[in-house]
Short mmCIF file of N, CA, C and O in Angstrom, two decimals:
data_model
loop_
_atom_site.label_atom_id
_atom_site.label_comp_id
_atom_site.label_asym_id
_atom_site.label_seq_id
_atom_site.Cartn_x
_atom_site.Cartn_y
_atom_site.Cartn_z
N MET A 124 32.53 146.04 113.02
CA MET A 124 32.60 146.90 111.87
C MET A 124 31.31 146.84 111.05
O MET A 124 30.83 147.85 110.57
N ALA A 125 30.73 145.70 110.92
CA ALA A 125 29.52 145.58 110.13
C ALA A 125 28.38 146.38 110.74
O ALA A 125 27.45 146.77 110.04
N ASN A 126 28.45 146.64 112.02
CA ASN A 126 27.37 147.35 112.70
C ASN A 126 27.08 148.71 112.06
O ASN A 126 25.95 149.02 111.74
N TRP A 127 28.09 149.56 111.86
CA TRP A 127 27.83 150.88 111.28
C TRP A 127 27.41 150.77 109.84
O TRP A 127 26.64 151.58 109.35
N ARG A 128 27.86 149.75 109.11
CA ARG A 128 27.40 149.56 107.74
C ARG A 128 25.92 149.21 107.72
O ARG A 128 25.18 149.68 106.87
N ASN A 129 25.49 148.36 108.65
CA ASN A 129 24.08 148.01 108.72
C ASN A 129 23.23 149.23 109.05
O ASN A 129 22.14 149.40 108.50
N ILE A 130 23.73 150.06 109.94
CA ILE A 130 22.99 151.27 110.30
C ILE A 130 22.82 152.18 109.09
O ILE A 130 21.74 152.69 108.81
N VAL A 131 23.90 152.37 108.35
CA VAL A 131 23.83 153.24 107.18
C VAL A 131 22.93 152.65 106.11
O VAL A 131 22.15 153.35 105.49
N ALA A 132 23.00 151.33 105.91
CA ALA A 132 22.14 150.70 104.92
C ALA A 132 20.67 150.88 105.30
O ALA A 132 19.84 151.22 104.45
N ALA A 133 20.35 150.68 106.56
CA ALA A 133 18.97 150.87 107.01
C ALA A 133 18.55 152.33 106.89
O ALA A 133 17.44 152.64 106.48
N ALA A 134 19.46 153.22 107.22
CA ALA A 134 19.16 154.65 107.10
C ALA A 134 18.90 155.03 105.66
O ALA A 134 18.01 155.82 105.37
N GLY A 135 19.66 154.46 104.75
CA GLY A 135 19.46 154.77 103.33
C GLY A 135 18.10 154.35 102.85
O GLY A 135 17.47 155.03 102.04
N LEU A 136 17.59 153.23 103.35
CA LEU A 136 16.26 152.78 102.98
C LEU A 136 15.18 153.72 103.48
O LEU A 136 14.14 153.88 102.85
N ALA A 137 15.45 154.38 104.59
CA ALA A 137 14.47 155.29 105.16
C ALA A 137 14.57 156.70 104.58
O ALA A 137 13.74 157.55 104.86
N GLY A 138 15.57 156.94 103.75
CA GLY A 138 15.85 158.29 103.25
C GLY A 138 14.66 158.97 102.60
O GLY A 138 14.44 160.16 102.80
N ALA A 139 13.92 158.25 101.79
CA ALA A 139 12.80 158.86 101.09
C ALA A 139 11.72 159.32 102.05
O ALA A 139 10.94 160.21 101.72
N LEU A 140 11.67 158.75 103.22
CA LEU A 140 10.63 159.09 104.18
C LEU A 140 11.02 160.26 105.08
O LEU A 140 10.19 160.74 105.84
N SER A 141 12.28 160.73 105.00
CA SER A 141 12.75 161.67 106.00
C SER A 141 12.97 163.09 105.51
O SER A 141 13.55 163.89 106.22
N ALA A 142 12.55 163.44 104.33
CA ALA A 142 12.83 164.77 103.77
C ALA A 142 12.43 165.93 104.67
O ALA A 142 13.17 166.91 104.75
N PRO A 143 11.33 165.89 105.39
CA PRO A 143 10.99 167.02 106.24
C PRO A 143 11.93 167.24 107.42
O PRO A 143 12.02 168.35 107.94
N ALA A 144 12.66 166.24 107.85
CA ALA A 144 13.53 166.37 109.02
C ALA A 144 14.60 167.43 108.82
O ALA A 144 14.85 168.25 109.70
N MET A 145 15.27 167.44 107.68
CA MET A 145 16.32 168.41 107.43
C MET A 145 15.75 169.82 107.38
O MET A 145 16.29 170.73 107.99
N ALA A 146 14.65 170.00 106.68
CA ALA A 146 14.06 171.34 106.58
C ALA A 146 13.66 171.86 107.94
O ALA A 146 13.94 173.01 108.29
N ALA A 147 13.02 171.03 108.75
CA ALA A 147 12.60 171.46 110.08
C ALA A 147 13.79 171.79 110.95
O ALA A 147 13.78 172.76 111.71
N THR A 148 14.85 171.01 110.84
CA THR A 148 16.05 171.25 111.63
C THR A 148 16.72 172.55 111.22
O THR A 148 17.12 173.35 112.05
N CYS A 149 16.83 172.77 109.94
CA CYS A 149 17.48 173.97 109.44
C CYS A 149 16.71 175.23 109.81
O CYS A 149 17.30 176.26 110.12
N GLU A 150 15.41 175.15 109.78
CA GLU A 150 14.58 176.31 110.09
C GLU A 150 14.52 176.61 111.58
O GLU A 150 14.16 177.71 111.98
N SER A 151 14.93 175.65 112.42
CA SER A 151 14.77 175.84 113.85
C SER A 151 16.00 176.41 114.55
O SER A 151 16.01 176.53 115.75
N GLY A 152 17.04 176.75 113.80
CA GLY A 152 18.20 177.40 114.39
C GLY A 152 19.10 176.48 115.19
O GLY A 152 19.59 176.86 116.25
N MET A 153 19.37 175.30 114.70
CA MET A 153 20.25 174.37 115.39
C MET A 153 21.64 174.99 115.55
O MET A 153 22.11 175.72 114.70
N ASP A 154 22.29 174.68 116.65
CA ASP A 154 23.65 175.13 116.92
C ASP A 154 24.57 174.74 115.76
O ASP A 154 24.70 173.56 115.43
N GLU A 155 25.19 175.73 115.13
CA GLU A 155 26.03 175.51 113.96
C GLU A 155 27.22 174.60 114.26
O GLU A 155 27.59 173.75 113.45
N GLY A 156 27.83 174.75 115.43
CA GLY A 156 28.97 173.90 115.80
C GLY A 156 28.57 172.45 115.93
O GLY A 156 29.29 171.55 115.48
N ALA A 157 27.43 172.19 116.54
CA ALA A 157 26.94 170.82 116.69
C ALA A 157 26.64 170.21 115.33
O ALA A 157 26.96 169.04 115.07
N LEU A 158 26.06 171.00 114.47
CA LEU A 158 25.74 170.53 113.13
C LEU A 158 27.01 170.22 112.34
O LEU A 158 27.11 169.20 111.68
N LYS A 159 28.01 171.08 112.43
CA LYS A 159 29.26 170.85 111.70
C LYS A 159 29.98 169.60 112.18
O LYS A 159 30.53 168.84 111.38
N LEU A 160 29.97 169.36 113.48
CA LEU A 160 30.61 168.16 114.00
C LEU A 160 29.89 166.91 113.48
O LEU A 160 30.53 165.96 113.04
N ARG A 161 28.58 166.92 113.51
CA ARG A 161 27.82 165.77 113.02
C ARG A 161 28.03 165.59 111.52
O ARG A 161 28.17 164.48 111.03
N GLN A 162 28.09 166.69 110.80
CA GLN A 162 28.31 166.60 109.37
C GLN A 162 29.69 166.02 109.07
O GLN A 162 29.84 165.21 108.16
N LEU A 163 30.69 166.42 109.84
CA LEU A 163 32.03 165.85 109.68
C LEU A 163 31.98 164.34 109.88
O LEU A 163 32.52 163.57 109.07
N GLN A 164 31.33 163.90 110.93
CA GLN A 164 31.23 162.46 111.18
C GLN A 164 30.57 161.74 110.01
O GLN A 164 31.05 160.71 109.54
N VAL A 165 29.48 162.31 109.52
CA VAL A 165 28.76 161.67 108.42
C VAL A 165 29.62 161.66 107.15
O VAL A 165 29.64 160.66 106.42
N GLU A 166 30.33 162.73 106.88
CA GLU A 166 31.19 162.77 105.70
C GLU A 166 32.29 161.70 105.79
O GLU A 166 32.62 161.05 104.79
N LEU A 167 32.85 161.51 106.97
CA LEU A 167 33.86 160.47 107.15
C LEU A 167 33.25 159.08 106.98
O LEU A 167 33.85 158.19 106.39
N MET A 168 32.04 158.90 107.48
CA MET A 168 31.34 157.62 107.35
C MET A 168 31.07 157.32 105.87
O MET A 168 31.31 156.20 105.40
N VAL A 169 30.60 158.32 105.14
CA VAL A 169 30.32 158.12 103.72
C VAL A 169 31.61 157.80 102.97
O VAL A 169 31.63 156.92 102.11
N ALA A 170 32.69 158.49 103.30
CA ALA A 170 33.98 158.19 102.66
C ALA A 170 34.40 156.75 102.95
O ALA A 170 34.86 156.04 102.05
N ALA A 171 34.23 156.31 104.19
CA ALA A 171 34.60 154.95 104.55
C ALA A 171 33.77 153.93 103.76
O ALA A 171 34.30 152.94 103.26
N LEU A 172 32.49 154.20 103.64
CA LEU A 172 31.63 153.28 102.88
C LEU A 172 31.95 153.32 101.39
O LEU A 172 32.00 152.28 100.74
N THR A 173 32.18 154.51 100.87
CA THR A 173 32.49 154.65 99.46
C THR A 173 33.79 153.94 99.10
O THR A 173 33.92 153.35 98.03
N CYS A 174 34.75 153.99 100.00
CA CYS A 174 36.09 153.45 99.72
C CYS A 174 36.27 152.03 100.25
O CYS A 174 37.38 151.49 100.18
N ALA A 175 35.23 151.43 100.77
CA ALA A 175 35.35 150.10 101.39
C ALA A 175 35.89 149.04 100.44
O ALA A 175 36.54 148.10 100.88
N ARG A 176 35.67 149.20 99.17
CA ARG A 176 36.15 148.19 98.20
C ARG A 176 37.33 148.70 97.37
O ARG A 176 37.73 148.05 96.42
N HIS A 177 37.84 149.87 97.74
CA HIS A 177 39.00 150.41 97.03
C HIS A 177 40.18 149.48 97.28
O HIS A 177 40.43 149.06 98.41
N PRO A 178 40.95 149.15 96.24
CA PRO A 178 42.04 148.18 96.42
C PRO A 178 43.13 148.60 97.40
O PRO A 178 43.74 147.75 98.05
N THR A 179 43.38 149.90 97.54
CA THR A 179 44.46 150.33 98.44
C THR A 179 44.02 151.37 99.47
O THR A 179 44.79 151.67 100.38
N LEU A 180 42.83 151.92 99.33
CA LEU A 180 42.41 153.00 100.23
C LEU A 180 41.13 152.68 100.99
O LEU A 180 40.25 153.51 101.16
N ASP A 181 41.01 151.47 101.48
CA ASP A 181 39.86 151.08 102.31
C ASP A 181 39.94 151.87 103.61
O ASP A 181 40.92 151.80 104.34
N MET A 182 38.92 152.66 103.91
CA MET A 182 38.92 153.55 105.07
C MET A 182 38.17 152.98 106.27
O MET A 182 37.99 153.67 107.26
N SER A 183 37.73 151.74 106.18
CA SER A 183 36.94 151.16 107.27
C SER A 183 37.67 151.21 108.60
O SER A 183 37.09 151.60 109.62
N ASP A 184 38.94 150.84 108.61
CA ASP A 184 39.72 150.87 109.85
C ASP A 184 39.87 152.30 110.36
O ASP A 184 39.85 152.54 111.57
N HIS A 185 40.02 153.23 109.44
CA HIS A 185 40.16 154.64 109.83
C HIS A 185 38.87 155.13 110.51
O HIS A 185 38.91 155.81 111.53
N TYR A 186 37.73 154.79 109.91
CA TYR A 186 36.46 155.23 110.49
C TYR A 186 36.23 154.58 111.85
O TYR A 186 35.81 155.23 112.80
N ASN A 187 36.54 153.30 111.95
CA ASN A 187 36.37 152.61 113.23
C ASN A 187 37.27 153.23 114.29
O ASN A 187 36.86 153.40 115.45
N ALA A 188 38.50 153.59 113.92
CA ALA A 188 39.42 154.24 114.86
C ALA A 188 38.87 155.61 115.27
O ALA A 188 38.96 156.00 116.44
N PHE A 189 38.28 156.32 114.33
CA PHE A 189 37.66 157.62 114.62
C PHE A 189 36.55 157.46 115.65
O PHE A 189 36.49 158.21 116.64
N VAL A 190 35.68 156.50 115.44
CA VAL A 190 34.55 156.29 116.36
C VAL A 190 35.06 155.87 117.75
O VAL A 190 34.56 156.36 118.76
N ARG A 191 36.05 155.00 117.79
CA ARG A 191 36.60 154.59 119.10
C ARG A 191 37.25 155.78 119.80
O ARG A 191 37.05 155.99 120.99
N ARG A 192 38.02 156.55 119.08
CA ARG A 192 38.75 157.67 119.68
C ARG A 192 37.82 158.78 120.16
O ARG A 192 38.04 159.39 121.20
N PHE A 193 36.78 159.08 119.39
CA PHE A 193 35.92 160.22 119.69
C PHE A 193 34.51 159.81 120.10
O PHE A 193 33.59 160.62 120.04
N GLY A 194 34.35 158.57 120.55
CA GLY A 194 33.02 158.09 120.93
C GLY A 194 32.31 158.98 121.93
O GLY A 194 31.13 159.27 121.79
N ASP A 195 33.04 159.43 122.97
CA ASP A 195 32.42 160.29 123.98
C ASP A 195 31.98 161.63 123.39
O ASP A 195 30.90 162.12 123.69
N VAL A 196 32.81 162.21 122.54
CA VAL A 196 32.48 163.49 121.90
C VAL A 196 31.27 163.31 121.00
O VAL A 196 30.35 164.13 121.01
N LEU A 197 31.24 162.22 120.23
CA LEU A 197 30.12 161.96 119.32
C LEU A 197 28.83 161.68 120.09
O LEU A 197 27.75 162.11 119.67
N THR A 198 28.95 161.01 121.22
CA THR A 198 27.78 160.74 122.05
C THR A 198 27.20 162.04 122.62
O THR A 198 25.98 162.25 122.60
N ARG A 199 28.08 162.92 123.10
CA ARG A 199 27.60 164.21 123.61
C ARG A 199 26.96 165.03 122.49
O ARG A 199 25.93 165.66 122.69
N ASN A 200 27.57 164.99 121.32
CA ASN A 200 27.02 165.71 120.18
C ASN A 200 25.64 165.17 119.82
O ASN A 200 24.71 165.94 119.57
N ALA A 201 25.49 163.86 119.82
CA ALA A 201 24.19 163.26 119.52
C ALA A 201 23.15 163.68 120.55
O ALA A 201 22.00 163.93 120.21
N SER A 202 23.56 163.80 121.81
CA SER A 202 22.63 164.24 122.86
C SER A 202 22.15 165.67 122.60
O SER A 202 20.97 165.97 122.77
N VAL A 203 23.07 166.55 122.19
CA VAL A 203 22.70 167.93 121.88
C VAL A 203 21.70 167.94 120.73
O VAL A 203 20.67 168.62 120.78
N LEU A 204 21.99 167.18 119.69
CA LEU A 204 21.11 167.14 118.53
C LEU A 204 19.76 166.51 118.87
O LEU A 204 18.71 167.00 118.46
N ARG A 205 19.79 165.42 119.65
CA ARG A 205 18.55 164.74 120.04
C ARG A 205 17.67 165.68 120.86
O ARG A 205 16.46 165.74 120.66
N GLU A 206 18.29 166.43 121.77
CA GLU A 206 17.53 167.39 122.58
C GLU A 206 16.91 168.45 121.69
O GLU A 206 15.75 168.82 121.85
N HIS A 207 17.67 168.93 120.73
CA HIS A 207 17.17 169.96 119.82
C HIS A 207 16.03 169.41 118.95
O HIS A 207 15.03 170.09 118.73
N LEU A 208 16.21 168.18 118.48
CA LEU A 208 15.22 167.58 117.58
C LEU A 208 14.06 166.94 118.33
O LEU A 208 13.05 166.60 117.74
N ARG A 209 14.25 166.71 119.62
CA ARG A 209 13.22 166.23 120.54
C ARG A 209 12.88 164.74 120.46
O ARG A 209 11.96 164.29 121.11
N SER A 210 13.64 163.97 119.65
CA SER A 210 13.41 162.52 119.66
C SER A 210 14.52 161.78 118.94
O SER A 210 15.21 162.35 118.08
N GLU A 211 14.66 160.52 119.27
CA GLU A 211 15.64 159.66 118.61
C GLU A 211 15.26 159.47 117.15
O GLU A 211 16.11 159.45 116.27
N ARG A 212 13.99 159.32 116.90
CA ARG A 212 13.52 159.13 115.53
C ARG A 212 13.87 160.34 114.66
O ARG A 212 14.32 160.19 113.53
N ALA A 213 13.67 161.53 115.18
CA ALA A 213 14.00 162.74 114.42
C ALA A 213 15.51 162.82 114.17
O ALA A 213 15.95 163.23 113.09
N LEU A 214 16.30 162.42 115.16
CA LEU A 214 17.75 162.40 114.99
C LEU A 214 18.13 161.39 113.90
O LEU A 214 18.96 161.69 113.04
N ASP A 215 17.52 160.23 113.91
CA ASP A 215 17.79 159.22 112.87
C ASP A 215 17.45 159.76 111.48
O ASP A 215 18.20 159.57 110.53
N ARG A 216 16.32 160.42 111.38
CA ARG A 216 15.93 161.01 110.09
C ARG A 216 16.92 162.07 109.64
O ARG A 216 17.30 162.14 108.48
N PHE A 217 17.33 162.90 110.57
CA PHE A 217 18.28 163.95 110.27
C PHE A 217 19.61 163.35 109.81
O PHE A 217 20.20 163.78 108.81
N MET A 218 20.09 162.33 110.51
CA MET A 218 21.33 161.66 110.14
C MET A 218 21.22 161.04 108.74
O MET A 218 22.16 161.08 107.96
N THR A 219 20.07 160.46 108.45
CA THR A 219 19.85 159.88 107.13
C THR A 219 19.97 160.94 106.05
O THR A 219 20.61 160.73 105.02
N GLU A 220 19.37 162.08 106.29
CA GLU A 220 19.44 163.15 105.29
C GLU A 220 20.86 163.67 105.14
O GLU A 220 21.30 163.94 104.02
N LEU A 221 21.59 163.82 106.25
CA LEU A 221 22.98 164.23 106.14
C LEU A 221 23.77 163.22 105.33
O LEU A 221 24.59 163.60 104.47
N ALA A 222 23.56 161.94 105.58
CA ALA A 222 24.28 160.89 104.85
C ALA A 222 23.92 160.90 103.37
O ALA A 222 24.79 160.76 102.51
N ASN A 223 22.65 161.07 103.07
CA ASN A 223 22.23 161.12 101.67
C ASN A 223 22.86 162.31 100.95
O ASN A 223 23.33 162.17 99.82
N GLU A 224 22.87 163.46 101.59
CA GLU A 224 23.46 164.64 100.97
C GLU A 224 24.97 164.50 100.81
O GLU A 224 25.54 164.87 99.79
N ALA A 225 25.64 163.95 101.82
CA ALA A 225 27.09 163.72 101.72
C ALA A 225 27.41 162.74 100.60
O ALA A 225 28.37 162.92 99.85
N SER A 226 26.58 161.72 100.47
CA SER A 226 26.78 160.74 99.42
C SER A 226 26.59 161.38 98.04
O SER A 226 27.39 161.14 97.13
N MET A 227 25.59 162.20 97.90
CA MET A 227 25.36 162.88 96.62
C MET A 227 26.52 163.82 96.28
O MET A 227 26.95 163.88 95.14
N ARG A 228 27.04 164.54 97.29
CA ARG A 228 28.18 165.43 97.04
C ARG A 228 29.41 164.63 96.62
O ARG A 228 30.16 165.05 95.76
N SER A 229 29.58 163.46 97.21
CA SER A 229 30.77 162.65 96.89
C SER A 229 30.72 162.14 95.45
O SER A 229 31.77 161.89 94.86
N LEU A 230 29.53 161.99 94.90
CA LEU A 230 29.41 161.51 93.52
C LEU A 230 30.03 162.49 92.54
O LEU A 230 30.52 162.10 91.49
N GLY A 231 30.03 163.77 92.88
CA GLY A 231 30.58 164.78 92.01
C GLY A 231 32.07 165.02 92.20
O GLY A 231 32.66 165.85 91.51
N GLN A 232 32.68 164.32 93.13
CA GLN A 232 34.10 164.51 93.40
C GLN A 232 34.93 163.44 92.68
O GLN A 232 34.53 162.29 92.61
N GLN A 233 36.08 163.87 92.20
CA GLN A 233 36.99 162.91 91.60
C GLN A 233 37.90 162.35 92.68
O GLN A 233 38.37 163.09 93.53
N ASP A 234 38.11 161.07 92.64
CA ASP A 234 39.00 160.38 93.56
C ASP A 234 38.71 160.68 95.03
O ASP A 234 39.55 161.15 95.78
N VAL A 235 37.48 160.42 95.42
CA VAL A 235 37.00 160.65 96.78
C VAL A 235 37.91 159.98 97.81
O VAL A 235 38.24 160.57 98.84
N CYS A 236 38.36 158.78 97.51
CA CYS A 236 39.16 158.03 98.47
C CYS A 236 40.51 158.69 98.72
O CYS A 236 40.95 158.80 99.87
N ALA A 237 41.14 159.15 97.67
CA ALA A 237 42.44 159.81 97.83
C ALA A 237 42.28 161.13 98.59
O ALA A 237 43.18 161.53 99.34
N GLN A 238 41.15 161.81 98.43
CA GLN A 238 40.90 163.05 99.16
C GLN A 238 40.56 162.79 100.62
O GLN A 238 40.88 163.60 101.49
N ALA A 239 39.93 161.67 100.89
CA ALA A 239 39.49 161.37 102.25
C ALA A 239 40.64 160.94 103.16
O ALA A 239 40.61 161.21 104.37
N LEU A 240 41.63 160.28 102.61
CA LEU A 240 42.71 159.75 103.44
C LEU A 240 43.41 160.84 104.27
O LEU A 240 43.55 160.68 105.48
N PRO A 241 43.84 161.97 103.68
CA PRO A 241 44.48 163.00 104.50
C PRO A 241 43.56 163.56 105.58
O PRO A 241 44.00 163.91 106.67
N ARG A 242 42.27 163.61 105.28
CA ARG A 242 41.32 164.11 106.28
C ARG A 242 41.24 163.16 107.47
O ARG A 242 41.24 163.59 108.62
N PHE A 243 41.17 161.87 107.19
CA PHE A 243 41.18 160.89 108.28
C PHE A 243 42.45 161.03 109.10
O PHE A 243 42.42 161.00 110.33
N GLU A 244 43.59 161.16 108.43
CA GLU A 244 44.87 161.27 109.13
C GLU A 244 44.91 162.51 110.02
O GLU A 244 45.39 162.45 111.16
N GLU A 245 44.39 163.64 109.53
CA GLU A 245 44.33 164.86 110.34
C GLU A 245 43.45 164.67 111.56
O GLU A 245 43.83 165.01 112.68
N VAL A 246 42.28 164.12 111.35
CA VAL A 246 41.31 163.94 112.43
C VAL A 246 41.85 163.00 113.49
O VAL A 246 41.70 163.25 114.69
N LEU A 247 42.51 161.94 113.08
CA LEU A 247 43.00 160.96 114.04
C LEU A 247 44.19 161.47 114.85
O LEU A 247 44.56 160.85 115.84
N ARG A 248 44.75 162.60 114.48
CA ARG A 248 45.82 163.21 115.28
C ARG A 248 45.25 164.18 116.33
O ARG A 248 46.00 164.67 117.18
N LEU A 249 43.97 164.45 116.29
CA LEU A 249 43.35 165.42 117.21
C LEU A 249 43.01 164.78 118.55
O LEU A 249 42.87 163.57 118.66
N ASP A 250 42.79 165.66 119.54
CA ASP A 250 42.20 165.19 120.79
C ASP A 250 40.72 165.55 120.76
O ASP A 250 40.24 166.15 119.80
N GLY A 251 40.00 165.19 121.82
CA GLY A 251 38.56 165.41 121.84
C GLY A 251 38.15 166.86 121.63
O GLY A 251 37.24 167.16 120.87
N GLY A 252 38.80 167.78 122.31
CA GLY A 252 38.47 169.19 122.16
C GLY A 252 38.84 169.71 120.79
O GLY A 252 38.18 170.59 120.25
N GLY A 253 39.88 169.17 120.22
CA GLY A 253 40.32 169.60 118.90
C GLY A 253 39.38 169.19 117.79
O GLY A 253 39.33 169.82 116.74
N LEU A 254 38.61 168.13 118.01
CA LEU A 254 37.69 167.66 116.98
C LEU A 254 36.63 168.71 116.68
O LEU A 254 36.33 168.98 115.52
N GLN A 255 36.06 169.31 117.71
CA GLN A 255 35.04 170.33 117.50
C GLN A 255 35.62 171.52 116.73
O GLN A 255 35.02 172.00 115.77
N ALA A 256 36.79 171.98 117.15
CA ALA A 256 37.44 173.10 116.47
C ALA A 256 37.75 172.75 115.02
O ALA A 256 37.57 173.58 114.12
N TYR A 257 38.20 171.52 114.79
CA TYR A 257 38.51 171.07 113.43
C TYR A 257 37.25 171.10 112.57
O TYR A 257 37.28 171.57 111.43
N ALA A 258 36.15 170.57 113.11
CA ALA A 258 34.88 170.56 112.36
C ALA A 258 34.45 171.99 112.03
O ALA A 258 34.06 172.28 110.89
N GLU A 259 34.53 172.88 113.00
CA GLU A 259 34.11 174.26 112.76
C GLU A 259 35.01 174.95 111.74
O GLU A 259 34.55 175.79 110.97
N ARG A 260 36.27 174.58 111.71
CA ARG A 260 37.23 175.20 110.80
C ARG A 260 37.15 174.61 109.38
O ARG A 260 37.36 175.32 108.40
N THR A 261 36.87 173.33 109.25
CA THR A 261 37.00 172.66 107.95
C THR A 261 35.69 172.34 107.24
O THR A 261 35.68 172.17 106.03
N VAL A 262 34.60 172.19 107.97
CA VAL A 262 33.32 171.92 107.31
C VAL A 262 32.85 173.25 106.74
O VAL A 262 32.47 174.16 107.48
N ARG A 263 32.97 173.36 105.44
CA ARG A 263 32.74 174.65 104.77
C ARG A 263 31.29 175.08 104.80
O ARG A 263 30.96 176.18 105.16
N THR A 264 30.43 174.22 104.36
CA THR A 264 29.02 174.55 104.26
C THR A 264 28.21 173.45 104.91
O THR A 264 28.35 172.30 104.53
N THR A 265 27.43 173.80 105.86
CA THR A 265 26.58 172.78 106.48
C THR A 265 25.44 172.47 105.52
O THR A 265 25.15 173.23 104.61
N ALA A 266 24.80 171.36 105.77
CA ALA A 266 23.67 170.97 104.94
C ALA A 266 22.59 172.04 104.97
O ALA A 266 21.93 172.29 103.96
N CYS A 267 22.43 172.72 106.10
CA CYS A 267 21.41 173.76 106.19
C CYS A 267 21.79 174.97 105.34
O CYS A 267 20.95 175.54 104.65
N ALA A 268 23.07 175.36 105.37
CA ALA A 268 23.51 176.51 104.60
C ALA A 268 23.43 176.26 103.11
O ALA A 268 23.29 177.18 102.32
N ALA A 269 23.53 174.99 102.72
CA ALA A 269 23.51 174.65 101.30
C ALA A 269 22.09 174.69 100.72
O ALA A 269 21.92 174.67 99.53
N ARG A 270 21.11 174.78 101.57
CA ARG A 270 19.72 174.77 101.09
C ARG A 270 19.34 176.10 100.50
O ARG A 270 19.69 177.13 100.82
#
């Protein structure tokens, strides 16, 4: 479990260095479905981190279950994004920017943890093919569209 927290912490430190990655990605016409799936993953990760110390709504187990259940789907999605971005480093920068933006959006929400729980429950009832459809249906605005 600590592994994904370490990744996010390291990514957050690199955030100030990665601003061009999002702009370049958005301008290059990335597949909207791939972007929405990745954004869903990042939003769930941010919710898990935000709620990690919540007395009754710790989402760490939910996020870990999500990653275990959809690991193959997430790996394929990362491959699509990596191919589009042309490097692992660019993908890392892009992920950092998505995480930073999701974190900033969560600051403006009231009771983020209570809102995240039903989303985790919905996602964990899906199968692999359903995850993509769910992301396309529920992720309202991608980071690129919000620019």
